[in-house]
Amino acid sequence: MASKYDPQEAEPKWRQAWADAELFRAKTPLEAGGAPKAYVLEMFPYPSGRLHMGHVRNYAMGDVVARHKKAKGYNVLHPMGWDAFGMPAENAAMERGVHPGEWTYQNIAAMKAQFEKLGLSLDWSREFATCDPDYYGEQQRLFLKFMEKGLVYQKKAKVNWDPVDNTVLANEQVVDGKGWRSGAAVEQRELVQWFFRITDYAEDLLEEVQKLERWPEKVRTMQANWIGRSEGLQMRFEWASDEPDGYEDGVEIFTTRPDTLFGASFVALSPDHPLTIELAEGNSELQAFRAKCAQIGTSEADIEKAPKMGFDTGLKVQHSFTGQTLPVWIANFVLMGYGTGAIFACPAHDQRDFDFARKYDLPILPVVKPSDKDAAEGLWVRSGLGDDMDAAYTGPGVIMNSDFLDTLEIGPAKTAAIARIEELALGEGTTNYRLRDWGVSRQRYWGCPIPVVYCEECGIVPVPEADLPVKLPDDVSFQLPGNPLAHHPTWKHCTCPECGGPATRETDTLDTFNDSSWYFARFASVDDPAERAYWLPVDQYVGGVEHAVLHLLYARFFTRAMRDVGELDLPSGEPFAGLFTQGMVTHETYQSKDGKWLEPAAVERRGDEVVEITTGDPVEVGDIVKMSKSKKNVVDPDEIIATFGADTARWFVLSDSPPERDIEWTQAGAEGAARFVQRVWAVFDELPNTKPGAPEGKTDLRQASHKAVAAIDKAIEEFRFNAAIAEFYTWLNAIKKGAGESETNRYEAASMLARCLPPFMPHLAETCWARIGGVGFVSETAWPEIDAALTVDDTVTLPIQVNGKRRAEIAVSKTASKDEIEQIAMAAPDLQSHIEGKMPKKIIVVPGRIVNIVV
RNA sequence: GCCUCUCUGGCGGAAUUGGUAGACGCGACGGAUUCAAAAUCCGUUUCUGGCAACAGAGUGCCGGUUCGAGUCCGGCGAGAGGCACCA
């Protein structure tokens, strides 16, 4: 009777042994000799205190890559740390009176203990938390470097205010008009804030993201859309009426449709345009209008439904080409933050302008005529005057009613219009970006203090490097609303580093996305630039797609900024050469009759029904969605590990679904994975504990093994872990089938299997390796060599099609010529009834693939 | 509205240069073992017809290219994600 493999006994033992041997410590370049480096990184976790299945999947994937690279001879860096600043710690402080630091470090300890149970090949020697003063002190130094270089500035700006977290949010952190963390409707407030000039890098960030071939197309597109480059014309309209003070030259507008200039019927300013503000002084009607716009603007979610609103200033400008006068309106749909905050409107070819023109009875002048084909398809109903139009026409066509632009297609017309405006010295072709500067000030305690002081004499003064880090005070109160740093009785008072007079500290802290924007460089080395240059960029980064435009954009900016202030030797500026975004772990949801969510552990399947265990009441099975506390559809990794072992948990989250897609956690699936563990062990359990001799022959088992190793290798390289796992199953089935083969061949198969398993089930792999007398740890044993000759078959089975339908099969030698194959095929007995003596018109022979007979 | 992606058995999914559709796993069914059950092992499992050999249909829908299409092209539909008054 075969013995049973006990993960609970084996797993802790191996983890201790790996730790004692410092198996996963990254080597220095010198120690590594000529070995190539591989920096494998998963997005570091926020220390919430509990590991969830999503973490398990994320880190299991990274570990596959790290362990595989190690087996392939790379010098691997696979570190781990903690993204430790953030609101939850402050919330805990408010709710339970525990200090955020204490709460955070306790969570880190608890989570680390859970992490260690997974058997990941992590180099813990490089561990840090972003709330370590060491770390954020260095971040403050970088901030000051950026400031020196002019990459940081302060301005009063309308910002997104989260009324629940009581802090400002960056544009990237506002999702559907709501705070990304709190879910509260975001308001607009005017505040003085620190900004990073991420827009300085807009062009480079856009251009380079397209070149990141080992990034998912989806993420590249999302970043490109976010940066939002658009080419157009910036020009000014000169006054046809009195010139307002400071605007003697006219009104600057931006447009991407200079081809429709002849269709202009008015110019519109943003309610927040400086000219609007100037005009509003002493104009109560306009003040009321601005207030009304601002009201709607308070909730971004409302903007979508907001009606078009306008205010006629009474001012007139002159059309640059026709000399006509156009009225200047203030329109609520014009945004101050994009372009110049002013537009010219062509209602016939822009829906917003169209809606506005209809509401305020402004002219609609069509200037783009669709081709006959487009017109026939109803894209354009009537030509002539726009009064007949039901909507703006934004499709392709030919310019009309436009003097020198007539008959040109839209593209050439744009070029011609820009050229003419440039000749007239009224403007020039420009490029605009949707991306805006990154507002980094947060009115929170648990973050990196911004290292500047305000002096009445000297103004804004950077904290000298010698005085860094500017540490957070420990004695803070969370009883008052708002920023605890601002409430602190003494902390903010200091002396000015320049004049020695009284000064106050900046009480805002940095957006926590700063912390995660360079942590990978810190992992590479605490302070040695050469070591950082050696490891960076990260070769394989793994994390959730939710960071597609947040973290992943900020980090790309940070590495560029660090490079440009001489802090990082990374010519490309790209921190992550390869990126993989993994799917979520989902689970069925359960609701009792009274609508309460039930935990998976509280229900069980009885026949076709799902019932509550305690009461036996039927339970409604709901959607399969991401595991979340609110729906209680969570499975605790600790419990799974206690039941099945870490290997089973890792195996299951990698099996079945492709890594980029969501995977549904099911009890049955986990049991299947656990079954596999025992079946693998059974193979090893009956083998000798020393190598019985050299394997021999080109047998089915040997072929299966050598093919499997090649297939698993390829699948891992291609990030198709589910396919790799399927190969393991197929291989194991072949091993069972090959039970009658010689012991030497069976030993070879098992030995190869043990060496392929560590990326997926490292503990089982070690146990199996030890069982058959393997030398050292299999975790640092090379990936098995394969004999290429064993991966090709001598004979192949070819399907034979008649008119594309499969009718027969023949076995032919691998080396058979086309003619030989054709002869054998034509003689196949199963085939005759389908040919019925007809002469084939054509016979297609693809050696090694297929034969198709056309009759 | 714009952009991107997805659509294959009861389920997750294979088939990655156009070449045997359904690998592998889950579930289900049948059998062995057992006093019985669990566990384990062995088999069957795309659908329709047929005792069977076999035949027909089949990768969201319609059409095209090709000796041959899940794969390529055109159109349509459904779902997911991202962006969204960005001129």
PDB file of N, CA and C in Angstrom, chain A residues 22-57:
ATOM      1  N   GLU A  22      19.445  30.132   2.718  1.00  0.00           N
ATOM      2  CA  GLU A  22      19.363  31.413   1.993  1.00  0.00           C
ATOM      3  C   GLU A  22      19.267  31.187   0.490  1.00  0.00           C
ATOM      4  N   LEU A  23      18.389  30.278   0.145  1.00  0.00           N
ATOM      5  CA  LEU A  23      18.308  29.783  -1.219  1.00  0.00           C
ATOM      6  C   LEU A  23      17.899  30.862  -2.214  1.00  0.00           C
ATOM      7  N   PHE A  24      17.090  31.802  -1.762  1.00  0.00           N
ATOM      8  CA  PHE A  24      16.504  32.746  -2.714  1.00  0.00           C
ATOM      9  C   PHE A  24      17.099  34.146  -2.613  1.00  0.00           C
ATOM     10  N   ARG A  25      18.247  34.237  -1.944  1.00  0.00           N
ATOM     11  CA  ARG A  25      18.935  35.516  -1.893  1.00  0.00           C
ATOM     12  C   ARG A  25      19.512  35.800  -3.279  1.00  0.00           C
ATOM     13  N   ALA A  26      19.217  36.968  -3.819  1.00  0.00           N
ATOM     14  CA  ALA A  26      19.745  37.321  -5.134  1.00  0.00           C
ATOM     15  C   ALA A  26      21.252  37.458  -5.047  1.00  0.00           C
ATOM     16  N   LYS A  27      21.930  37.025  -6.088  1.00  0.00           N
ATOM     17  CA  LYS A  27      23.389  37.124  -6.086  1.00  0.00           C
ATOM     18  C   LYS A  27      23.818  38.500  -6.582  1.00  0.00           C
ATOM     19  N   THR A  28      24.999  38.926  -6.123  1.00  0.00           N
ATOM     20  CA  THR A  28      25.568  40.158  -6.665  1.00  0.00           C
ATOM     21  C   THR A  28      26.051  39.831  -8.083  1.00  0.00           C
ATOM     22  N   PRO A  29      26.254  40.856  -8.910  1.00  0.00           N
ATOM     23  CA  PRO A  29      26.746  40.597 -10.265  1.00  0.00           C
ATOM     24  C   PRO A  29      28.024  39.761 -10.246  1.00  0.00           C
ATOM     25  N   LEU A  30      28.868  40.039  -9.266  1.00  0.00           N
ATOM     26  CA  LEU A  30      30.131  39.308  -9.161  1.00  0.00           C
ATOM     27  C   LEU A  30      29.886  37.829  -8.873  1.00  0.00           C
ATOM     28  N   GLU A  31      29.052  37.579  -7.879  1.00  0.00           N
ATOM     29  CA  GLU A  31      28.727  36.182  -7.522  1.00  0.00           C
ATOM     30  C   GLU A  31      28.065  35.454  -8.683  1.00  0.00           C
ATOM     31  N   ALA A  32      27.281  36.200  -9.458  1.00  0.00           N
ATOM     32  CA  ALA A  32      26.507  35.572 -10.521  1.00  0.00           C
ATOM     33  C   ALA A  32      27.378  35.143 -11.690  1.00  0.00           C
ATOM     34  N   GLY A  33      28.596  35.668 -11.734  1.00  0.00           N
ATOM     35  CA  GLY A  33      29.461  35.341 -12.854  1.00  0.00           C
ATOM     36  C   GLY A  33      28.825  35.823 -14.139  1.00  0.00           C
ATOM     37  N   GLY A  34      28.782  34.956 -15.108  1.00  0.00           N
ATOM     38  CA  GLY A  34      28.235  35.378 -16.393  1.00  0.00           C
ATOM     39  C   GLY A  34      26.737  35.159 -16.525  1.00  0.00           C
ATOM     40  N   ALA A  35      26.104  34.679 -15.458  1.00  0.00           N
ATOM     41  CA  ALA A  35      24.676  34.362 -15.562  1.00  0.00           C
ATOM     42  C   ALA A  35      23.867  35.620 -15.854  1.00  0.00           C
ATOM     43  N   PRO A  36      22.899  35.540 -16.760  1.00  0.00           N
ATOM     44  CA  PRO A  36      22.054  36.706 -17.016  1.00  0.00           C
ATOM     45  C   PRO A  36      21.158  36.969 -15.814  1.00  0.00           C
ATOM     46  N   LYS A  37      20.736  38.226 -15.651  1.00  0.00           N
ATOM     47  CA  LYS A  37      19.877  38.566 -14.509  1.00  0.00           C
ATOM     48  C   LYS A  37      18.406  38.513 -14.908  1.00  0.00           C
ATOM     49  N   ALA A  38      17.568  38.229 -13.931  1.00  0.00           N
ATOM     50  CA  ALA A  38      16.128  38.304 -14.154  1.00  0.00           C
ATOM     51  C   ALA A  38      15.496  38.926 -12.911  1.00  0.00           C
ATOM     52  N   TYR A  39      14.904  40.107 -13.098  1.00  0.00           N
ATOM     53  CA  TYR A  39      14.232  40.785 -11.992  1.00  0.00           C
ATOM     54  C   TYR A  39      12.739  40.491 -12.142  1.00  0.00           C
ATOM     55  N   VAL A  40      12.237  39.677 -11.230  1.00  0.00           N
ATOM     56  CA  VAL A  40      10.835  39.280 -11.268  1.00  0.00           C
ATOM     57  C   VAL A  40      10.123  39.932 -10.090  1.00  0.00           C
ATOM     58  N   LEU A  41       9.060  40.642 -10.375  1.00  0.00           N
ATOM     59  CA  LEU A  41       8.409  41.410  -9.319  1.00  0.00           C
ATOM     60  C   LEU A  41       6.895  41.341  -9.455  1.00  0.00           C
ATOM     61  N   GLU A  42       6.242  41.160  -8.310  1.00  0.00           N
ATOM     62  CA  GLU A  42       4.794  41.306  -8.283  1.00  0.00           C
ATOM     63  C   GLU A  42       4.489  42.612  -7.541  1.00  0.00           C
ATOM     64  N   MET A  43       3.387  43.248  -7.897  1.00  0.00           N
ATOM     65  CA  MET A  43       3.015  44.488  -7.225  1.00  0.00           C
ATOM     66  C   MET A  43       2.946  44.207  -5.728  1.00  0.00           C
ATOM     67  N   PHE A  44       3.691  45.009  -4.946  1.00  0.00           N
ATOM     68  CA  PHE A  44       3.734  44.718  -3.517  1.00  0.00           C
ATOM     69  C   PHE A  44       2.399  45.060  -2.860  1.00  0.00           C
ATOM     70  N   PRO A  45       2.062  44.323  -1.807  1.00  0.00           N
ATOM     71  CA  PRO A  45       0.721  44.457  -1.249  1.00  0.00           C
ATOM     72  C   PRO A  45       0.592  45.601  -0.258  1.00  0.00           C
ATOM     73  N   TYR A  46      -0.635  46.063  -0.123  1.00  0.00           N
ATOM     74  CA  TYR A  46      -0.971  46.943   0.981  1.00  0.00           C
ATOM     75  C   TYR A  46      -1.197  46.048   2.201  1.00  0.00           C
ATOM     76  N   PRO A  47      -0.583  46.355   3.329  1.00  0.00           N
ATOM     77  CA  PRO A  47      -0.713  45.462   4.493  1.00  0.00           C
ATOM     78  C   PRO A  47      -2.056  45.600   5.200  1.00  0.00           C
ATOM     79  N   SER A  48      -3.059  45.042   4.598  1.00  0.00           N
ATOM     80  CA  SER A  48      -4.406  45.110   5.181  1.00  0.00           C
ATOM     81  C   SER A  48      -4.519  44.198   6.393  1.00  0.00           C
ATOM     82  N   GLY A  49      -3.596  43.251   6.495  1.00  0.00           N
ATOM     83  CA  GLY A  49      -3.618  42.345   7.638  1.00  0.00           C
ATOM     84  C   GLY A  49      -4.022  40.938   7.267  1.00  0.00           C
ATOM     85  N   ARG A  50      -4.729  40.803   6.150  1.00  0.00           N
ATOM     86  CA  ARG A  50      -5.138  39.462   5.725  1.00  0.00           C
ATOM     87  C   ARG A  50      -4.736  39.230   4.278  1.00  0.00           C
ATOM     88  N   LEU A  51      -4.213  38.071   4.037  1.00  0.00           N
ATOM     89  CA  LEU A  51      -3.927  37.661   2.666  1.00  0.00           C
ATOM     90  C   LEU A  51      -5.249  37.168   2.071  1.00  0.00           C
ATOM     91  N   HIS A  52      -5.508  37.495   0.805  1.00  0.00           N
ATOM     92  CA  HIS A  52      -6.693  36.915   0.172  1.00  0.00           C
ATOM     93  C   HIS A  52      -6.276  36.109  -1.048  1.00  0.00           C
ATOM     94  N   MET A  53      -7.229  35.413  -1.633  1.00  0.00           N
ATOM     95  CA  MET A  53      -6.916  34.509  -2.741  1.00  0.00           C
ATOM     96  C   MET A  53      -6.332  35.251  -3.949  1.00  0.00           C
ATOM     97  N   GLY A  54      -6.752  36.509  -4.109  1.00  0.00           N
ATOM     98  CA  GLY A  54      -6.187  37.306  -5.193  1.00  0.00           C
ATOM     99  C   GLY A  54      -4.678  37.447  -5.025  1.00  0.00           C
ATOM    100  N   HIS A  55      -4.233  37.673  -3.781  1.00  0.00           N
ATOM    101  CA  HIS A  55      -2.794  37.703  -3.521  1.00  0.00           C
ATOM    102  C   HIS A  55      -2.162  36.377  -3.902  1.00  0.00           C
ATOM    103  N   VAL A  56      -2.800  35.297  -3.471  1.00  0.00           N
ATOM    104  CA  VAL A  56      -2.214  33.971  -3.725  1.00  0.00           C
ATOM    105  C   VAL A  56      -1.986  33.785  -5.225  1.00  0.00           C
ATOM    106  N   ARG A  57      -2.992  34.172  -6.006  1.00  0.00           N
ATOM    107  CA  ARG A  57      -2.855  33.980  -7.452  1.00  0.00           C
ATOM    108  C   ARG A  57      -1.743  34.879  -8.007  1.00  0.00           C
TER     109      ARG A  57
END
